[in-house]
Structures are given as structure tokens and as C-alpha cells.
PDB file of C-alpha atoms in Angstrom:
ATOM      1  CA  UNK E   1     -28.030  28.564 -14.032  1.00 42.00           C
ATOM      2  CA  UNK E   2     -25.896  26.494 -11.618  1.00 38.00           C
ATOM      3  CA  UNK E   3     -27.702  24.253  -8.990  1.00 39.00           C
ATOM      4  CA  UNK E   4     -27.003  25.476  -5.028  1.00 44.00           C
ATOM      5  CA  UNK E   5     -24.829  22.411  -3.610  1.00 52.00           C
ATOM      6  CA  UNK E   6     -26.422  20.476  -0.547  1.00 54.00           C
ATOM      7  CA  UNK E   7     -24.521  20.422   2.229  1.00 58.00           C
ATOM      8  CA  UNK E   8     -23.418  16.922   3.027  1.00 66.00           C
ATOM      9  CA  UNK E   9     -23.280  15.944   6.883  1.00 78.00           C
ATOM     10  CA  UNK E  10     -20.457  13.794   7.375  1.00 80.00           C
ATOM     11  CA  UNK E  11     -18.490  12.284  10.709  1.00 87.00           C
ATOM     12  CA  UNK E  12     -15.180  14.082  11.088  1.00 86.00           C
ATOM     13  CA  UNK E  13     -13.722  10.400  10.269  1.00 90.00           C
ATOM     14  CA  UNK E  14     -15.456  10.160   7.307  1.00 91.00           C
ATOM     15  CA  UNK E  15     -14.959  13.931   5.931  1.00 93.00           C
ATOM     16  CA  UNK E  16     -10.984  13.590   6.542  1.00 94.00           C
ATOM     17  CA  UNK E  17     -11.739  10.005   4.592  1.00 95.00           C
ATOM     18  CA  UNK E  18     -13.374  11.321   2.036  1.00 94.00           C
ATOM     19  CA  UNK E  19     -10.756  14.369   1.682  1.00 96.00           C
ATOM     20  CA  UNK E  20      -7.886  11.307   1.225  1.00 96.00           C
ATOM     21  CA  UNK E  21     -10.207   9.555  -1.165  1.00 96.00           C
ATOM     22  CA  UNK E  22     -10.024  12.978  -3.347  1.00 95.00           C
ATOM     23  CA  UNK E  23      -6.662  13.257  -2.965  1.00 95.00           C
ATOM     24  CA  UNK E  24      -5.872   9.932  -4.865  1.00 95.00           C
ATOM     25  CA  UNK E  25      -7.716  10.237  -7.586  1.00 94.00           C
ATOM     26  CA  UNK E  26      -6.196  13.958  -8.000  1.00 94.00           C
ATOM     27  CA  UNK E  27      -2.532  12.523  -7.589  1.00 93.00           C
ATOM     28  CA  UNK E  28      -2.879   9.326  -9.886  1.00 91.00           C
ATOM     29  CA  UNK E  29      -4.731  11.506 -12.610  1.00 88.00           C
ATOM     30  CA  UNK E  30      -2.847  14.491 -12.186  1.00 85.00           C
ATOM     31  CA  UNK E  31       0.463  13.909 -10.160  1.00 82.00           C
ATOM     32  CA  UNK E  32       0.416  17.035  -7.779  1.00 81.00           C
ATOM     33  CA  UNK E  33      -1.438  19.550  -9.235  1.00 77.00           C
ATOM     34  CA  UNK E  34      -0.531  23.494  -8.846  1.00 74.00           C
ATOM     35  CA  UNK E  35      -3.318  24.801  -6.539  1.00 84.00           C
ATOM     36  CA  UNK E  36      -3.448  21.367  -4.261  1.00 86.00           C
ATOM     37  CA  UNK E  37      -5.787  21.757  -1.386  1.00 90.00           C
ATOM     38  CA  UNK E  38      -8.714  23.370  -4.472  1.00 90.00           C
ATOM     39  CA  UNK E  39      -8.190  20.804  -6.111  1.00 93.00           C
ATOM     40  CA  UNK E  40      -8.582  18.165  -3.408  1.00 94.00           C
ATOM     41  CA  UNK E  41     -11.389  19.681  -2.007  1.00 94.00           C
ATOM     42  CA  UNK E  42     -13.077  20.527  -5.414  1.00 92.00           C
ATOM     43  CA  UNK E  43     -12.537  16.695  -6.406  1.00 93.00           C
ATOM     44  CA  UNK E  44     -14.269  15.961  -2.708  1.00 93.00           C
ATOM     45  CA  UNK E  45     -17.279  18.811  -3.645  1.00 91.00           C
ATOM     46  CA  UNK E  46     -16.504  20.417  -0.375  1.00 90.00           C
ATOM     47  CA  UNK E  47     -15.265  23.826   0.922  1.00 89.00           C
ATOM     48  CA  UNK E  48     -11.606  24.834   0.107  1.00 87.00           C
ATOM     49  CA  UNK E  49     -11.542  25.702   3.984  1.00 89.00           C
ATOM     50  CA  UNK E  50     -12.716  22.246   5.173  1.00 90.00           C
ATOM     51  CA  UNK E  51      -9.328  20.957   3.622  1.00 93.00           C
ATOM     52  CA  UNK E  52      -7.144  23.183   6.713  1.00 93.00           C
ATOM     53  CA  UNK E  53      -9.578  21.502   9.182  1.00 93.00           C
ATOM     54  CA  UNK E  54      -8.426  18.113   8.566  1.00 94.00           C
ATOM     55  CA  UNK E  55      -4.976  18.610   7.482  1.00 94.00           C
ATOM     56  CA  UNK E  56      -2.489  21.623   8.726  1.00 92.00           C
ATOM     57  CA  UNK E  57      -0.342  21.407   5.153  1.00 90.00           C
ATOM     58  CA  UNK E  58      -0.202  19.491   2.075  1.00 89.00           C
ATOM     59  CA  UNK E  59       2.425  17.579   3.543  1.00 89.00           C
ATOM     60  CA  UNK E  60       0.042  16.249   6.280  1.00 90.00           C
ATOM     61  CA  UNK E  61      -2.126  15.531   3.757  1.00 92.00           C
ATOM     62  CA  UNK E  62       0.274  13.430   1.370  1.00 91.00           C
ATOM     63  CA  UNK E  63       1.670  11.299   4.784  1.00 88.00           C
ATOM     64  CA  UNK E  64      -2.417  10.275   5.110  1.00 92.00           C
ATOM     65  CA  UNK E  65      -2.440   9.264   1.322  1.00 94.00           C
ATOM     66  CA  UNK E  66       1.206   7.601   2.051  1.00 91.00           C
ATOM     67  CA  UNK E  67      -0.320   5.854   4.927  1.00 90.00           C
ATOM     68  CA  UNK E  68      -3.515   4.747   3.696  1.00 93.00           C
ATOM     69  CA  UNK E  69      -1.741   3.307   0.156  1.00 92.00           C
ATOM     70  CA  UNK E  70       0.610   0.975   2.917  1.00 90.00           C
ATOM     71  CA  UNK E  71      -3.032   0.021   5.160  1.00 91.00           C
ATOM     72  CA  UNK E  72      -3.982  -1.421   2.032  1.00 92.00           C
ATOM     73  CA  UNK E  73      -1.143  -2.689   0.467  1.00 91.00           C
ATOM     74  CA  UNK E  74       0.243  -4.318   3.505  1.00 91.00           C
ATOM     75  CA  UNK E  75      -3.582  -5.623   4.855  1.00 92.00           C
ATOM     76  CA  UNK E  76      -2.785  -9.486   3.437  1.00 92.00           C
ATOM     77  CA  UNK E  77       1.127  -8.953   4.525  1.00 90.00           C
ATOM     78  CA  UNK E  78       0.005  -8.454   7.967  1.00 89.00           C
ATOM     79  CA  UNK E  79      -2.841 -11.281   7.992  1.00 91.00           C
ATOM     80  CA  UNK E  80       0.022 -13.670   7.287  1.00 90.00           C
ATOM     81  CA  UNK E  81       2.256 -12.667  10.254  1.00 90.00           C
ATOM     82  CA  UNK E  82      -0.227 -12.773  12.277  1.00 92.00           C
ATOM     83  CA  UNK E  83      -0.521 -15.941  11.849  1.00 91.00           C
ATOM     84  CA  UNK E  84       1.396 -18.586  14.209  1.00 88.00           C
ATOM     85  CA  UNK E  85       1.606 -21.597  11.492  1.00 89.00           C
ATOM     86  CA  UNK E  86       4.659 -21.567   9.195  1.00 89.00           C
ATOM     87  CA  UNK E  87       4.549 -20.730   5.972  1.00 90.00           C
ATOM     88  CA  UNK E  88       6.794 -20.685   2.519  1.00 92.00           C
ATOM     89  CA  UNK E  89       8.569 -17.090   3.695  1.00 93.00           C
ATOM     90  CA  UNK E  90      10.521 -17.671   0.186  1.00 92.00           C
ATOM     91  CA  UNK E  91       7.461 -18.282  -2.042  1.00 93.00           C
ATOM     92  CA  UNK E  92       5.722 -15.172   0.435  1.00 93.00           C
ATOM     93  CA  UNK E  93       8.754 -12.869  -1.138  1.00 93.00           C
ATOM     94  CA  UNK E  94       8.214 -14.278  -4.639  1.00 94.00           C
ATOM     95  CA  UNK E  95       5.287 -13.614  -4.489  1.00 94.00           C
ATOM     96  CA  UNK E  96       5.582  -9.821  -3.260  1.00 93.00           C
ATOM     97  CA  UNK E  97       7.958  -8.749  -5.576  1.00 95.00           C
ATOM     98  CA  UNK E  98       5.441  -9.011  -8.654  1.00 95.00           C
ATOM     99  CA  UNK E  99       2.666  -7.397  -6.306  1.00 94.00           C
ATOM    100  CA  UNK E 100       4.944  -5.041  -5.607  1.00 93.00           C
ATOM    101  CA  UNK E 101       5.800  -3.772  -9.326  1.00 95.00           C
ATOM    102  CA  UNK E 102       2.236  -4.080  -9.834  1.00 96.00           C
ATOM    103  CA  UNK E 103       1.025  -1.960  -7.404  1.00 93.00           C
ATOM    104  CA  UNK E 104       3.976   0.732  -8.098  1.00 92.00           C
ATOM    105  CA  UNK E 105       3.081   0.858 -11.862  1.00 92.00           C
ATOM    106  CA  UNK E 106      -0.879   0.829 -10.574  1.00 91.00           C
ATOM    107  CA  UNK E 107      -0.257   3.946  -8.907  1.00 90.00           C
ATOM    108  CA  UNK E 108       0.602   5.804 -11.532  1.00 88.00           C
ATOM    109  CA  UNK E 109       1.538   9.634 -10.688  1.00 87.00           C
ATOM    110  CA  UNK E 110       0.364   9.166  -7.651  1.00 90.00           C
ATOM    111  CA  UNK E 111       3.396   7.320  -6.763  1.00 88.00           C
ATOM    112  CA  UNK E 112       5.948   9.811  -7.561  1.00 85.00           C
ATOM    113  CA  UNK E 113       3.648  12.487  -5.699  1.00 85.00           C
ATOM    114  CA  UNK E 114       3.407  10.539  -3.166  1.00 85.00           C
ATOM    115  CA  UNK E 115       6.735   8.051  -2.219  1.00 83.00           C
ATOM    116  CA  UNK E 116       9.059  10.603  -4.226  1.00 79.00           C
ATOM    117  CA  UNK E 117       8.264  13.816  -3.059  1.00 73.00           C
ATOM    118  CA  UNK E 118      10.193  15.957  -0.622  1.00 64.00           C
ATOM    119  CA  UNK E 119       6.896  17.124   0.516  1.00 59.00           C
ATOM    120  CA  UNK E 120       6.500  14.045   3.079  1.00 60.00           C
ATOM    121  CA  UNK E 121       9.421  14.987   5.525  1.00 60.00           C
ATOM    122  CA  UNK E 122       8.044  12.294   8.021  1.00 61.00           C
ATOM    123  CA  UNK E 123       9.875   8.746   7.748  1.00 62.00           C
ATOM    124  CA  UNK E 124       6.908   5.900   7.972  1.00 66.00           C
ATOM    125  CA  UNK E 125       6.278   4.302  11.035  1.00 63.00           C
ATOM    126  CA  UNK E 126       6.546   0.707  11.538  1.00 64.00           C
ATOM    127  CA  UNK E 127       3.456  -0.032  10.344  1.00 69.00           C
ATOM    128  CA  UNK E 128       3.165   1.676   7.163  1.00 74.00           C
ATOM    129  CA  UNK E 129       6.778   0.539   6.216  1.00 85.00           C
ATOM    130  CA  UNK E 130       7.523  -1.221   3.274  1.00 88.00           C
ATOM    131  CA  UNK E 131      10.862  -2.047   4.891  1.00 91.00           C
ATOM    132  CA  UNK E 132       9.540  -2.809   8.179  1.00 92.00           C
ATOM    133  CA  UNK E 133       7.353  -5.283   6.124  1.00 92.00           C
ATOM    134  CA  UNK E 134      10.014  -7.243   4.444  1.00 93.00           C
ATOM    135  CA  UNK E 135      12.275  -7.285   7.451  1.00 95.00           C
ATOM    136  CA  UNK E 136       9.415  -8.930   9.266  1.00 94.00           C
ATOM    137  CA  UNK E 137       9.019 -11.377   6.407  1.00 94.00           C
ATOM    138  CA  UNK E 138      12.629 -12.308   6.277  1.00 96.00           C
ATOM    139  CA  UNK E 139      12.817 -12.539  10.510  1.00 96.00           C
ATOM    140  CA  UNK E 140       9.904 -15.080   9.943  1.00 95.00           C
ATOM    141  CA  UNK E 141      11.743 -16.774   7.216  1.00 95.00           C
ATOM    142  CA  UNK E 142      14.934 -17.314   9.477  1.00 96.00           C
ATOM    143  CA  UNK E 143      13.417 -18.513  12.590  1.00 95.00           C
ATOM    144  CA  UNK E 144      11.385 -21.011  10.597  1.00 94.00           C
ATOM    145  CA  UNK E 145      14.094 -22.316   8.820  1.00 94.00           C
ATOM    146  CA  UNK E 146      12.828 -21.283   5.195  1.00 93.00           C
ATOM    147  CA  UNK E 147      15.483 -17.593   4.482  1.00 95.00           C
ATOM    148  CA  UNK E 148      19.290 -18.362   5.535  1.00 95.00           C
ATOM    149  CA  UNK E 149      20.520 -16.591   8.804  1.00 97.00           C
ATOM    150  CA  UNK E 150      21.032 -12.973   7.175  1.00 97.00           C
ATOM    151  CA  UNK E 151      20.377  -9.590   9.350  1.00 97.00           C
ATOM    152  CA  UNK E 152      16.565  -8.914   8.892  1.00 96.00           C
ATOM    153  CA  UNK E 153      16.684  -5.033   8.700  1.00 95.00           C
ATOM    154  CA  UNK E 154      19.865  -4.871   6.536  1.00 97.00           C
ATOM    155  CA  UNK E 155      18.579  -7.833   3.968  1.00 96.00           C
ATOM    156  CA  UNK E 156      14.848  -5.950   3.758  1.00 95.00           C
ATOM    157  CA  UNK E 157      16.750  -2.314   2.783  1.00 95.00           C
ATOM    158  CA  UNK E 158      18.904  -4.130   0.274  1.00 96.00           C
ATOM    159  CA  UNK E 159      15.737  -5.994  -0.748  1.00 96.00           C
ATOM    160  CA  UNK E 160      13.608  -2.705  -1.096  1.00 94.00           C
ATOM    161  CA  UNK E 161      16.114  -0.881  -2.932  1.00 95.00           C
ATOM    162  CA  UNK E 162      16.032  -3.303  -5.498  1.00 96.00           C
ATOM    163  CA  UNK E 163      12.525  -3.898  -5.474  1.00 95.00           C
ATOM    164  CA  UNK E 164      11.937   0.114  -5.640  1.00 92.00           C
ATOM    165  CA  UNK E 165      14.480   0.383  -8.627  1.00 95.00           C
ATOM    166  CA  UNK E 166      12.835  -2.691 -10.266  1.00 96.00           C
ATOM    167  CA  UNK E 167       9.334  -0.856  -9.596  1.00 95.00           C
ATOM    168  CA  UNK E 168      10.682   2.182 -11.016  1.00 92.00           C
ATOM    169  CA  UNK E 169      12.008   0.188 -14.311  1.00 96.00           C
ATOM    170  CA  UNK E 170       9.206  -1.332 -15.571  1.00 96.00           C
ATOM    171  CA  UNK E 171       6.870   1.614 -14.625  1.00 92.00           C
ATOM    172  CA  UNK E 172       9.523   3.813 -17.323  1.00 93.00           C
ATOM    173  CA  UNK E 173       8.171   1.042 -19.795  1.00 95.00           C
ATOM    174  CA  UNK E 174      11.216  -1.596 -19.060  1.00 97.00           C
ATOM    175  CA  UNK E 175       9.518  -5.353 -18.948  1.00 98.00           C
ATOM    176  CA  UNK E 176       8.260  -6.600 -16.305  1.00 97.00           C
ATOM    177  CA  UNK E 177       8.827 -10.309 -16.839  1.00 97.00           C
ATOM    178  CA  UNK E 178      12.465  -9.529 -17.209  1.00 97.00           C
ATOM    179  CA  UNK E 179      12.386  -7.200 -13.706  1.00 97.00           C
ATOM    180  CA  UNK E 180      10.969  -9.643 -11.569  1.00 97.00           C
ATOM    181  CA  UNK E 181      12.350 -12.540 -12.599  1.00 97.00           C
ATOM    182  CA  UNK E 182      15.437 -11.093 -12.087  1.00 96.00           C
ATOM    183  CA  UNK E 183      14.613 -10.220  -8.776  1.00 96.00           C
ATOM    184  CA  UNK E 184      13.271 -13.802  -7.899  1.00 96.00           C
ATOM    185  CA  UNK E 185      16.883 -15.024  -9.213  1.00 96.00           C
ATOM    186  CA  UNK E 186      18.429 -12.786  -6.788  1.00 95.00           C
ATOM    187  CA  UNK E 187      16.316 -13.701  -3.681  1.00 94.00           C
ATOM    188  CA  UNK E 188      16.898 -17.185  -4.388  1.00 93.00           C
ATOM    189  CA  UNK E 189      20.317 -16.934  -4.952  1.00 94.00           C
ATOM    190  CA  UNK E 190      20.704 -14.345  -1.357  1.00 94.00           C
ATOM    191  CA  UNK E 191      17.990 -15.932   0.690  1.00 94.00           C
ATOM    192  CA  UNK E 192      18.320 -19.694  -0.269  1.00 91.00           C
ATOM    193  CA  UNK E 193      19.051 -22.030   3.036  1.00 87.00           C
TER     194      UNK E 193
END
């Protein structure tokens, strides 16, 4: 004989949190699964219904994962822009193309559900940007002297393409070492003063 489930009383923030926390583990475990908001919701232990209250469509959904992924990803990325005191823009990029890889391969299906899927129609906003990241980091780079005079947003979708493709390679088993040193060589060589 099953157990009767006790309601939980959440905030609306935290139920729609807690319906994105769900949805994670369900995309990195099981890319995106065939019935999507039962299995959301069942991975939450709430209500099928409760998933249409916080999300109109799966796509919805999926740009809150999308978004959430680049809050956390980009958290440190932002602390250092923030801040007025130079830094080492080229050892900043280094250093963000193996956390980069990392966190692509980390993902897991989630990535592909997520950051390949025709599903998420809406383009990122600034914010939540990969792009818009690294053409921050490279406008830093040039005003402080440490990236050569280059066009910000054109140099950070170059540099995202290859990052993405690099991402992509080791995560189909290619080696990492080789990937992002190879990358780092190609910064250097681009981006040098």
C-alpha cells in the first residue's frame, strides 16, 4: 500500500526553483525525455498541473534551465568585471577555455537538450550570454592594454565558435589536453599585444 504524499507549501519562487532543479537532473540523466513536463514534475514530487503554472511550454521551461546554467557559470566571470582594478584579461581567457570544456562535458545530456535544441527559440540576453561574456572580457583586455585592438563582439563569436566546437570535441571522447591547448595557442597567437 502506497503512502498519501504531503503536500509541500512552497513560495511561488521557490516551487518554479524547485521545478528547474528537476528539470536538470531529468536532462543530464536522461537528455529530454518523451513525456517532459511528467517527468519534471514527477522528479520534483509535485502535480503534473503545477508544471503549466510556472512555465506556459517546455520551451519556457528549457530557457529557465538555459538561464540558470549561465547565472552560475558566469557568477565568478561577472565578479571580475565588476571589478575596477586590472587584471591578466589573457590569463582570464586561458583560464576560461578549460572551464569552459569542463563545464560542457559536466553537463552531460543536458547540454545538448539544453544549448542544442530547437526547442529554445529565444536568443540569450546579455546577461546569460556566453558571447556577451567573452566580448566583455576581450573589451576589458583592450582598454587595459593586455588583448590587441581587435573588435570585441566579432573576436568573442569567433572565440565561442571555437570554444563550442572544442567543447563539443572532447565531450565525443577527443582529448582534452590536446583541445585546449590548442585553443590557448590560438588566443595567444590572435589576442597577443
Amino acid at each position: 500500500m502506497s503512502r498519501p504524499r504531503t503536500r509541500r507549501r512552497l513560495s511561488p519562487d521557490e516551487r518554479r526553483t524547485e521545478l528547474i532543479d528537476a528539470a536538470i537532473r531529468v536532462l543530464r540523466e536522461q537528455g529530454e525525455p518523451a513525456n517532459r513536463a511528467a517527468a519534471v514534475t514527477a522528479e520534483a514530487g509535485t502535480a503534473k498541473g503545477t508544471f503549466y503554472v510556472y512555465f506556459p511550454s517546455w520551451e519556457d521551461l528549457l530557457a529557465a534551465v538555459r538561464d540558470r546554467l549561465m547565472d552560475d557559470y558566469s557568477a565568478p566571470l561577472r565578479e571580475r568585471l565588476a571589478a575596477e582594478a586590472p587584471q591578466d584579461w589573457r590569463a582570464v581567457l586561458d583560464g576560461e577555455i578549460d572551464r569552459f570544456v569542463d563545464f560542457t562535458v559536466g553537463c552531460g545530456r543536458l547540454h545538448d537538450a539544453v544549448f542544442h535544441s530547437s526547442a529554445v527559440s529565444a536568443p540569450a540576453d546579455g546577461e546569460h550570454s556566453a558571447t556577451g561574456l567573452l566580448a566583455r572580457i576581450i573589451r576589458r583586455g583592450v582598454e587595459e592594454g593586455a588583448l590587441r585592438q581587435v573588435d570585441p563582439d566579432v573576436a568573442a563569436g569567433l572565440l565561442f565558435a571555437a570554444l563550442h566546437a572544442a567543447a563539443d570535441a572532447v565531450a565525443a571522447g577527443g582529448d582534452r589536453t590536446h583541445w585546449c591547448e590548442g585553443l590557448r595557442e590560438l588566443t595567444a597567437n590572435w589576442l597577443a599585444p
